[in-house]
Amino acid sequence: MRRGQTFERLMQTVFFLCACVAVASVILICIFLFSGGAPALKEIGVLRFLTGRRWEPGRETFGVLTMIAGSFAVTLGAVLLGVPVGILTAVYLSFFCPPKLRRVLRPAVDLLAGIPSVVYGFFGLTVLVPAVRRLFGGSGYSVLAVSAVLAIMILPTVVSVSESSLSAVGDGYYEGARALGAGHERSVFRVMLPAARSGISAAVTLGLGRAIGESMAVVMVAGNQAIFPKSLLVGTRTLTSNIVLEMGYAADLHADALIATGVVLFVIVMLNNLIFALLRRRRMKK
Amino acid sequence: MSQFRIQNLNLYYGSFQALKGVNLDIPERRATAFIGPSGCGKSTLLKTLNRMTDLVEDCRVEGKVLFDGKNILSRLTDVNTLRRRVGMVFQKPNPFPMSIYENIAFGPRTHGVRKKEELDELVERSLTEAALWGEVKDRLRKSALGLSGGQQQRLCIARALAVQPEVLLMDEPTSALDPISTARIEELVLGLKREYTVVMVTHHMQQAKRVSDRTVFFLLGEVVEAGDTERLFSSPQDARTGDYINGRFG
Ligand SMILES: Nc1ncnc2c1ncn2[C@@H]1O[C@H](COP(=O)(O)OP(=O)(O)O)[C@@H](O)[C@H]1O
Ligand SMILES: [Mg+2]
């Protein structure tokens, strides 16, 4: 009895310490990031840093607007391509797939999520970039190629989370719709899918976060010119790839400016999560 | 007039036989109650009447169920049309997670009603029929999940009525509700049975007595006795019926 209690107390402490380590790492990362980025932001000026279109380390000119635009463009592209496909795949798995096939496909999707991003990048480099070149001309290193690679990368997340939330919707809704004389498709798309929308919007948030934060696969297919993404076929540079490409040799203000780029990325991701959390809260209230 | 004539009906879930040689007539514009201990096949028979049993994998049916003279168990039956004509209310209220208006409009839209005025009218009429209009008319655009359990169940009744069915099947519609909500639903059924054929599964003998005109007693997948409610409760012809209604088992 007493020994059991002591053991429980001990385990409680262990768990508490684990939680502390997790929280402390997050706090430390924040402190490191913001204190590292602050000097550059102060020297360059927050507004000039955010709205400057030129990134020329040689002339000590640092503006990340084109990279912000690049990140937004490829993320939007990835979401537009990946989310509809992902949701429809989840619907197929939950409501149309024969159970035997489902038992194979479902783990396969989860497996896809574990593939390292450099492999996706390699696939993009050897398959998608040449395809874009052949179909649309140009070098092939383009916003389109990046969007396509990212779309494929976020697919497992979107499918997996959407599928779980569709499966969690009670059978009662489906039966209710069928009992009113609605067919299978109508019941699925007009009742079950809307009923799962909060889980599906979580899937989109996660996918978006993954797309905006990806660097390796992006660097491999983006062409990486720091220019404004005026069309789908021009090359682009994102916030993440900017850091990866230059951190190896940067020094002084240049290095600080790269950390500041990280701060911008961090804030954007936070805003993304915040917006979705708020949207969700509002819908819950309704 | 009979609304349904059930002839030699056998139903199997896989190798388990849930209904055994059921023969039964269900009269039009009357309330028929199904009673019996749990697991005796009441819900199963109810679900056969609108072919909801189709949703159960490896469920097999033999025999005939005549509705309007036609065997609805036939492969040629259009189940969606059948279910429009034979509505269903479930044990657990299951309004869709959308607005009250959208809940009611879903059925009519499914069957091709598009015009807004027509939908508006159907929504008002069915909510009125389900004695819910007064309580919700100012919040039609609010989520149906904000309603109380009893209101949700009346919403489900309204939703079923909105497609203008001839029959209303109810599977223990009050078992999840408090006594006051239960009383309101019973009162509602007493009115509805003038316009619709009502078939109601109930666990509650008093409820069967209060609302139904005919009662059917089930035991282990068989119909033991069917007859006018008053007669069945006052002088049951089968000893098992008597035992059940006097609370000696189940
Ligand atoms: N989907 C199903 N699959 C297999 N057996 C079922 C299924 N639904 C019901 N049964 C079985 O059929 C019998 C009758 O069930 P049911 O009609 O639900 O009874 P009741 O409504 O009278 O309580 C029970 O023994 C039950 O276990
Ligand atoms: Mg039942």
JSON list of C-alpha atoms and ligand atoms in Angstrom, two decimals, chain B residues 13 16 18 37-44 56 172, ligand 1:
[
{"chain": "B", "resi": 13, "resn": "TYR", "atom": "CA", "xyz": [-28.21, -11.44, -39.27]},
{"chain": "B", "resi": 16, "resn": "PHE", "atom": "CA", "xyz": [-28.59, -15.70, -36.41]},
{"chain": "B", "resi": 18, "resn": "ALA", "atom": "CA", "xyz": [-33.78, -12.47, -35.57]},
{"chain": "B", "resi": 37, "resn": "PRO", "atom": "CA", "xyz": [-38.35, -7.77, -23.86]},
{"chain": "B", "resi": 38, "resn": "SER", "atom": "CA", "xyz": [-35.22, -6.28, -25.33]},
{"chain": "B", "resi": 39, "resn": "GLY", "atom": "CA", "xyz": [-33.53, -8.27, -28.08]},
{"chain": "B", "resi": 40, "resn": "CYS", "atom": "CA", "xyz": [-36.78, -9.85, -29.28]},
{"chain": "B", "resi": 41, "resn": "GLY", "atom": "CA", "xyz": [-36.72, -8.22, -32.71]},
{"chain": "B", "resi": 42, "resn": "LYS", "atom": "CA", "xyz": [-38.96, -5.14, -32.38]},
{"chain": "B", "resi": 43, "resn": "SER", "atom": "CA", "xyz": [-36.44, -2.73, -33.88]},
{"chain": "B", "resi": 44, "resn": "THR", "atom": "CA", "xyz": [-35.54, -5.25, -36.53]},
{"chain": "B", "resi": 56, "resn": "VAL", "atom": "CA", "xyz": [-26.70, -3.94, -42.06]},
{"chain": "B", "resi": 172, "resn": "GLU", "atom": "CA", "xyz": [-38.48, 3.92, -28.53]},
{"chain": "C", "resi": 1, "resn": "LIG", "atom": "N1", "xyz": [-26.81, -5.40, -36.80]},
{"chain": "C", "resi": 1, "resn": "LIG", "atom": "C1", "xyz": [-26.99, -6.55, -36.15]},
{"chain": "C", "resi": 1, "resn": "LIG", "atom": "N2", "xyz": [-26.16, -7.58, -36.35]},
{"chain": "C", "resi": 1, "resn": "LIG", "atom": "C2", "xyz": [-26.32, -8.74, -35.68]},
{"chain": "C", "resi": 1, "resn": "LIG", "atom": "N3", "xyz": [-27.31, -8.98, -34.82]},
{"chain": "C", "resi": 1, "resn": "LIG", "atom": "C3", "xyz": [-28.17, -7.98, -34.57]},
{"chain": "C", "resi": 1, "resn": "LIG", "atom": "C4", "xyz": [-28.07, -6.73, -35.22]},
{"chain": "C", "resi": 1, "resn": "LIG", "atom": "N4", "xyz": [-29.07, -5.93, -34.78]},
{"chain": "C", "resi": 1, "resn": "LIG", "atom": "C5", "xyz": [-29.76, -6.67, -33.89]},
{"chain": "C", "resi": 1, "resn": "LIG", "atom": "N5", "xyz": [-29.24, -7.90, -33.76]},
{"chain": "C", "resi": 1, "resn": "LIG", "atom": "C6", "xyz": [-29.74, -8.98, -32.93]},
{"chain": "C", "resi": 1, "resn": "LIG", "atom": "O1", "xyz": [-31.07, -9.26, -33.31]},
{"chain": "C", "resi": 1, "resn": "LIG", "atom": "C7", "xyz": [-31.91, -9.44, -32.18]},
{"chain": "C", "resi": 1, "resn": "LIG", "atom": "C8", "xyz": [-33.07, -8.47, -32.22]},
{"chain": "C", "resi": 1, "resn": "LIG", "atom": "O2", "xyz": [-32.55, -7.15, -32.07]},
{"chain": "C", "resi": 1, "resn": "LIG", "atom": "P1", "xyz": [-33.50, -5.89, -32.03]},
{"chain": "C", "resi": 1, "resn": "LIG", "atom": "O3", "xyz": [-34.41, -5.95, -33.17]},
{"chain": "C", "resi": 1, "resn": "LIG", "atom": "O4", "xyz": [-32.62, -4.71, -31.93]},
{"chain": "C", "resi": 1, "resn": "LIG", "atom": "O5", "xyz": [-34.28, -6.11, -30.68]},
{"chain": "C", "resi": 1, "resn": "LIG", "atom": "P2", "xyz": [-35.22, -5.13, -29.85]},
{"chain": "C", "resi": 1, "resn": "LIG", "atom": "O6", "xyz": [-35.38, -3.87, -30.61]},
{"chain": "C", "resi": 1, "resn": "LIG", "atom": "O7", "xyz": [-36.49, -5.88, -29.66]},
{"chain": "C", "resi": 1, "resn": "LIG", "atom": "O8", "xyz": [-34.53, -4.90, -28.54]},
{"chain": "C", "resi": 1, "resn": "LIG", "atom": "C9", "xyz": [-31.03, -9.28, -30.95]},
{"chain": "C", "resi": 1, "resn": "LIG", "atom": "O9", "xyz": [-30.66, -10.55, -30.50]},
{"chain": "C", "resi": 1, "resn": "LIG", "atom": "C10", "xyz": [-29.81, -8.55, -31.47]},
{"chain": "C", "resi": 1, "resn": "LIG", "atom": "O10", "xyz": [-28.67, -8.93, -30.76]}
]
